[in-house]
Amino acid sequence: MTAVVPKDASPAPLAVVPSEPGPGVGPLLRGWRRLRRVSQLELALRAESSARHISFVETGRSRPSEEMVLRLADHLDVPVRERNALLLAAGYAPRYPQTPLDDLALGALRDGLERLIRCYEPYPALVVDASYDVVAANGAIAALLTGVAEHLLQPPLNTMRLTLHPEGLAPRIRNLDEWRGHLLDQMRRQIALSRSEPLRALYDEVRAYPAPPSEPAGPAPEPPSPAARFALPMRIEHAGRVLSFVSSISTFNTPMDVTVAELAVETLLPADRETAAFLQGLPW
């Protein structure tokens, strides 16, 4: 396994941005409910409460119990970090710890992730946090970064910058317009779920990157790969050929720690036989 950044690189903090101004847990819960497009009655039925009680909580006329805050957060699919913010706003202690990734308590988890992405070789795989900063990556990822500007390779590496920056992978991505649109849509969806200001700032940054210089017209584009029928592939020039990948992202089920909840394993699987054969022929 090739570590791209030090193990002690910790996830960037995420800020909770209330949908509406005002103190207390009520406006925060109302913001999450509206974000999820759930009525007070529907939320009450899910949480085995009453629409009247939900209304009183949202307007500050009633203080919810700690159990009720967590129950509502669960039914509103509130991210773990923001559940702590809801508890604090309601006057309770945070429930979910945020353990540094290099902490001994996460040693087994960290080792397991490193073994996992190493097992994906020769296919590229990496672990990222909620801000798309790279925590670890295998050797196949490092091989794809040939030609990337040195300043983009300084830790913490960020996958969005590496991919979309005009001095990064962008000039080599054959279907950049499609892939860029896919990544920006993915970030917009995540911003809507987490309401993270650092993530929004990253989105604004990469969206503003200038497009790579246009090249003279060449031969007609290749026909779409079979993967285009079921998933959008990333088609990237590498070592004198065009490799085609589809991306798969895995997260932890029922996480009880903020750091763990915000980790994701991304794998780039070959979208055609030619890409698979090239990767399997590399020396490892």
Short mmCIF file of C-alpha atoms in Angstrom, two decimals:
data_model
loop_
_atom_site.label_atom_id
_atom_site.label_comp_id
_atom_site.label_asym_id
_atom_site.label_seq_id
_atom_site.Cartn_x
_atom_site.Cartn_y
_atom_site.Cartn_z
CA MET A 1 0.00 0.00 0.00
CA THR A 2 1.31 3.41 -0.94
CA ALA A 3 0.30 6.04 1.61
CA VAL A 4 -0.26 9.32 -0.21
CA VAL A 5 -0.59 11.40 2.93
CA PRO A 6 0.61 10.78 6.49
CA LYS A 7 -1.63 8.70 8.71
CA ASP A 8 -1.94 11.58 11.14
CA ALA A 9 -3.81 13.68 8.59
CA SER A 10 -7.16 14.19 10.28
CA PRO A 11 -10.44 15.06 8.55
CA ALA A 12 -11.18 18.73 8.07
CA PRO A 13 -13.89 20.00 10.42
CA LEU A 14 -17.38 20.37 9.08
CA ALA A 15 -19.52 23.30 10.12
CA VAL A 16 -23.21 23.08 10.85
CA VAL A 17 -25.09 25.75 8.96
CA PRO A 18 -28.61 26.29 10.30
CA SER A 19 -31.27 26.69 7.63
CA GLU A 20 -32.78 29.49 9.65
CA PRO A 21 -31.40 31.93 12.22
CA GLY A 22 -32.26 31.52 15.83
CA PRO A 23 -30.95 29.78 18.94
CA GLY A 24 -31.88 26.35 20.18
CA VAL A 25 -32.52 23.01 18.64
CA GLY A 26 -35.93 23.93 17.16
CA PRO A 27 -34.74 25.92 14.13
CA LEU A 28 -32.08 23.30 13.41
CA LEU A 29 -34.61 20.46 13.43
CA ARG A 30 -37.02 22.49 11.32
CA GLY A 31 -34.22 23.13 8.84
CA TRP A 32 -33.40 19.43 8.57
CA ARG A 33 -37.08 18.51 8.24
CA ARG A 34 -37.59 20.98 5.40
CA LEU A 35 -34.37 19.89 3.76
CA ARG A 36 -35.66 16.32 3.74
CA ARG A 37 -39.09 17.53 2.55
CA VAL A 38 -40.92 15.84 5.39
CA SER A 39 -44.06 17.29 6.94
CA GLN A 40 -44.48 17.64 10.70
CA LEU A 41 -47.19 14.98 10.60
CA GLU A 42 -45.04 12.52 8.66
CA LEU A 43 -42.08 13.05 10.99
CA ALA A 44 -44.35 12.63 14.00
CA LEU A 45 -45.66 9.31 12.67
CA ARG A 46 -42.14 8.06 12.02
CA ALA A 47 -40.95 9.09 15.48
CA GLU A 48 -44.08 7.85 17.26
CA SER A 49 -44.90 11.35 18.44
CA SER A 50 -47.52 13.94 17.52
CA ALA A 51 -47.48 16.78 15.01
CA ARG A 52 -48.34 19.12 17.88
CA HIS A 53 -45.24 18.07 19.82
CA ILE A 54 -43.02 18.41 16.73
CA SER A 55 -44.42 21.90 16.20
CA PHE A 56 -43.77 22.84 19.83
CA VAL A 57 -40.18 21.56 19.58
CA GLU A 58 -39.51 23.51 16.40
CA THR A 59 -40.90 26.75 17.82
CA GLY A 60 -39.09 26.36 21.15
CA ARG A 61 -42.25 25.89 23.21
CA SER A 62 -41.14 22.40 24.20
CA ARG A 63 -37.67 21.05 24.98
CA PRO A 64 -37.19 17.58 23.49
CA SER A 65 -35.59 14.82 25.51
CA GLU A 66 -32.19 13.56 24.48
CA GLU A 67 -33.83 10.38 23.22
CA MET A 68 -36.28 12.40 21.12
CA VAL A 69 -33.49 14.49 19.56
CA LEU A 70 -31.67 11.33 18.50
CA ARG A 71 -34.86 9.70 17.28
CA LEU A 72 -35.78 12.70 15.13
CA ALA A 73 -32.21 12.93 13.83
CA ASP A 74 -32.34 9.27 12.87
CA HIS A 75 -35.61 9.64 10.94
CA LEU A 76 -34.29 12.78 9.23
CA ASP A 77 -31.07 11.00 8.26
CA VAL A 78 -28.94 13.68 9.93
CA PRO A 79 -25.19 13.01 9.59
CA VAL A 80 -23.38 11.94 12.76
CA ARG A 81 -21.45 15.21 13.14
CA GLU A 82 -24.64 17.26 12.93
CA ARG A 83 -26.38 15.00 15.46
CA ASN A 84 -23.84 16.20 18.00
CA ALA A 85 -24.73 19.78 17.07
CA LEU A 86 -28.42 19.06 17.61
CA LEU A 87 -27.71 17.59 21.04
CA LEU A 88 -25.61 20.61 22.02
CA ALA A 89 -28.32 22.98 20.83
CA ALA A 90 -30.83 21.09 22.98
CA GLY A 91 -28.58 21.36 26.04
CA TYR A 92 -27.17 17.83 26.05
CA ALA A 93 -23.64 16.49 25.75
CA PRO A 94 -22.47 15.22 22.35
CA ARG A 95 -23.08 11.51 21.90
CA TYR A 96 -20.60 10.70 19.12
CA PRO A 97 -16.82 11.07 19.59
CA GLN A 98 -14.44 12.30 16.90
CA THR A 99 -11.38 10.09 17.22
CA PRO A 100 -8.21 11.10 15.33
CA LEU A 101 -7.47 8.58 12.63
CA ASP A 102 -4.00 7.91 14.03
CA ASP A 103 -5.42 7.13 17.50
CA LEU A 104 -4.63 3.65 18.82
CA ALA A 105 -8.36 3.02 19.19
CA LEU A 106 -8.74 3.14 15.40
CA GLY A 107 -5.61 1.09 14.72
CA ALA A 108 -7.47 -2.07 13.70
CA LEU A 109 -9.82 -0.08 11.49
CA ARG A 110 -6.96 1.79 9.84
CA ASP A 111 -5.02 -1.42 9.22
CA GLY A 112 -8.15 -3.03 7.78
CA LEU A 113 -8.66 -0.15 5.35
CA GLU A 114 -5.04 -0.31 4.23
CA ARG A 115 -5.29 -4.05 3.62
CA LEU A 116 -8.55 -3.57 1.77
CA ILE A 117 -7.27 -1.02 -0.73
CA ARG A 118 -4.06 -3.01 -1.19
CA CYS A 119 -6.16 -6.05 -2.11
CA TYR A 120 -7.78 -4.06 -4.91
CA GLU A 121 -4.46 -3.75 -6.75
CA PRO A 122 -3.92 -3.64 -9.67
CA TYR A 123 -7.12 -1.57 -9.61
CA PRO A 124 -6.86 1.96 -8.12
CA ALA A 125 -8.39 2.45 -4.67
CA LEU A 126 -8.18 5.14 -2.02
CA VAL A 127 -9.72 6.31 1.25
CA VAL A 128 -11.04 9.88 1.54
CA ASP A 129 -12.67 11.96 4.24
CA ALA A 130 -15.74 14.19 4.02
CA SER A 131 -13.78 17.00 2.34
CA TYR A 132 -12.35 14.62 -0.29
CA ASP A 133 -8.90 14.76 1.28
CA VAL A 134 -6.98 11.54 0.67
CA VAL A 135 -6.21 9.52 3.80
CA ALA A 136 -4.52 6.59 2.03
CA ALA A 137 -4.23 5.11 -1.45
CA ASN A 138 -2.77 2.06 -3.09
CA GLY A 139 0.02 1.90 -5.63
CA ALA A 140 -2.33 1.92 -8.62
CA ILE A 141 -3.58 5.39 -7.65
CA ALA A 142 0.00 6.68 -7.47
CA ALA A 143 0.65 5.35 -10.97
CA LEU A 144 -2.22 7.40 -12.40
CA LEU A 145 -0.79 10.65 -11.00
CA THR A 146 2.11 10.82 -13.46
CA GLY A 147 2.43 14.35 -14.81
CA VAL A 148 0.33 16.04 -12.11
CA ALA A 149 1.78 19.38 -10.96
CA GLU A 150 3.91 19.11 -7.83
CA HIS A 151 1.87 21.64 -5.85
CA LEU A 152 -1.21 19.42 -6.21
CA LEU A 153 0.71 16.49 -4.73
CA GLN A 154 1.49 18.25 -1.47
CA PRO A 155 -0.49 16.90 1.51
CA PRO A 156 -3.29 16.93 2.11
CA LEU A 157 -4.06 15.69 -1.38
CA ASN A 158 -7.60 16.43 -2.46
CA THR A 159 -9.26 14.22 -5.05
CA MET A 160 -11.42 17.01 -6.48
CA ARG A 161 -8.43 19.29 -6.99
CA LEU A 162 -6.34 16.44 -8.43
CA THR A 163 -9.09 15.54 -10.88
CA LEU A 164 -10.44 18.92 -12.00
CA HIS A 165 -7.46 21.27 -11.76
CA PRO A 166 -6.04 22.19 -15.23
CA GLU A 167 -2.61 21.08 -13.95
CA GLY A 168 -3.99 17.87 -12.56
CA LEU A 169 -5.71 14.99 -14.33
CA ALA A 170 -8.22 17.18 -16.18
CA PRO A 171 -6.21 17.61 -19.42
CA ARG A 172 -5.93 13.81 -19.73
CA ILE A 173 -9.62 13.03 -19.13
CA ARG A 174 -11.21 12.43 -22.52
CA ASN A 175 -14.79 12.96 -21.33
CA LEU A 176 -13.97 15.83 -18.97
CA ASP A 177 -17.24 17.71 -19.44
CA GLU A 178 -19.29 14.67 -18.44
CA TRP A 179 -16.97 13.64 -15.61
CA ARG A 180 -16.71 17.19 -14.25
CA GLY A 181 -20.51 17.49 -14.27
CA HIS A 182 -20.79 14.17 -12.42
CA LEU A 183 -18.33 15.24 -9.71
CA LEU A 184 -19.94 18.65 -9.22
CA ASP A 185 -23.38 17.02 -8.95
CA GLN A 186 -21.97 14.60 -6.37
CA MET A 187 -20.59 17.49 -4.34
CA ARG A 188 -23.88 19.40 -4.53
CA ARG A 189 -25.75 16.37 -3.20
CA GLN A 190 -23.27 15.99 -0.36
CA ILE A 191 -23.51 19.70 0.52
CA ALA A 192 -27.29 19.34 0.70
CA LEU A 193 -26.89 16.41 3.09
CA SER A 194 -24.15 17.76 5.34
CA ARG A 195 -24.45 21.54 4.89
CA SER A 196 -20.66 21.77 5.19
CA GLU A 197 -19.16 25.19 4.62
CA PRO A 198 -15.62 23.80 3.91
CA LEU A 199 -17.13 21.49 1.31
CA ARG A 200 -19.08 24.37 -0.23
CA ALA A 201 -15.86 26.40 -0.43
CA LEU A 202 -14.13 23.49 -2.17
CA TYR A 203 -17.06 23.21 -4.59
CA ASP A 204 -16.85 26.91 -5.45
CA GLU A 205 -13.10 26.56 -5.97
CA VAL A 206 -13.12 23.58 -8.33
CA ARG A 207 -16.17 24.80 -10.23
CA ALA A 208 -14.23 27.98 -11.05
CA TYR A 209 -11.21 26.17 -12.50
CA PRO A 210 -10.59 27.17 -16.12
CA ALA A 211 -11.04 24.46 -18.69
CA PRO A 212 -7.83 22.94 -20.08
CA PRO A 213 -6.63 24.47 -23.37
CA SER A 214 -8.45 23.06 -26.34
CA GLU A 215 -6.45 20.81 -28.63
CA PRO A 216 -6.55 20.64 -32.44
CA ALA A 217 -9.26 18.44 -33.82
CA GLY A 218 -8.12 14.84 -33.95
CA PRO A 219 -9.64 11.59 -35.13
CA ALA A 220 -13.26 10.82 -34.48
CA PRO A 221 -13.96 9.93 -30.84
CA GLU A 222 -13.97 6.29 -29.90
CA PRO A 223 -17.34 4.57 -29.44
CA PRO A 224 -18.56 4.49 -25.83
CA SER A 225 -17.35 1.62 -23.69
CA PRO A 226 -19.80 -1.05 -22.52
CA ALA A 227 -19.76 0.59 -19.08
CA ALA A 228 -21.54 3.62 -20.52
CA ARG A 229 -24.69 1.50 -20.66
CA PHE A 230 -24.87 1.16 -16.87
CA ALA A 231 -22.50 3.76 -15.36
CA LEU A 232 -20.64 6.85 -16.49
CA PRO A 233 -16.98 5.89 -17.02
CA MET A 234 -13.97 8.15 -16.56
CA ARG A 235 -11.85 7.85 -19.70
CA ILE A 236 -8.29 9.00 -19.08
CA GLU A 237 -5.13 8.97 -21.15
CA HIS A 238 -2.26 7.09 -19.53
CA ALA A 239 0.98 5.64 -20.90
CA GLY A 240 -0.05 6.19 -24.51
CA ARG A 241 -3.49 4.62 -24.24
CA VAL A 242 -6.96 5.47 -22.97
CA LEU A 243 -8.05 3.72 -19.78
CA SER A 244 -11.70 3.55 -18.81
CA PHE A 245 -12.89 3.29 -15.20
CA VAL A 246 -16.15 3.23 -13.30
CA SER A 247 -16.14 4.49 -9.73
CA SER A 248 -17.55 2.69 -6.70
CA ILE A 249 -17.83 4.31 -3.26
CA SER A 250 -18.30 2.44 0.04
CA THR A 251 -19.04 3.90 3.47
CA PHE A 252 -19.45 2.41 6.95
CA ASN A 253 -22.81 1.12 8.12
CA THR A 254 -24.18 2.51 11.42
CA PRO A 255 -21.03 4.46 12.38
CA MET A 256 -20.77 5.67 15.99
CA ASP A 257 -17.78 8.00 15.52
CA VAL A 258 -17.63 11.22 13.48
CA THR A 259 -14.29 10.37 11.89
CA VAL A 260 -15.43 6.90 10.84
CA ALA A 261 -18.76 8.21 9.55
CA GLU A 262 -16.99 10.59 7.21
CA LEU A 263 -14.59 8.07 5.64
CA ALA A 264 -15.26 6.57 2.23
CA VAL A 265 -13.43 3.96 0.16
CA GLU A 266 -13.44 4.73 -3.56
CA THR A 267 -12.38 2.14 -6.10
CA LEU A 268 -11.84 2.61 -9.83
CA LEU A 269 -12.86 -0.58 -11.59
CA PRO A 270 -11.95 -1.25 -15.23
CA ALA A 271 -14.84 -0.46 -17.53
CA ASP A 272 -13.53 -2.55 -20.44
CA ARG A 273 -11.31 -5.55 -21.04
CA GLU A 274 -8.50 -3.46 -22.47
CA THR A 275 -8.18 -1.44 -19.27
CA ALA A 276 -8.29 -4.58 -17.13
CA ALA A 277 -5.61 -6.25 -19.24
CA PHE A 278 -3.33 -3.22 -19.07
CA LEU A 279 -3.62 -2.95 -15.28
CA GLN A 280 -3.07 -6.66 -14.75
CA GLY A 281 0.06 -6.47 -16.89
CA LEU A 282 1.73 -3.83 -14.72
CA PRO A 283 4.60 -5.01 -12.48
CA TRP A 284 3.58 -5.17 -8.81
#
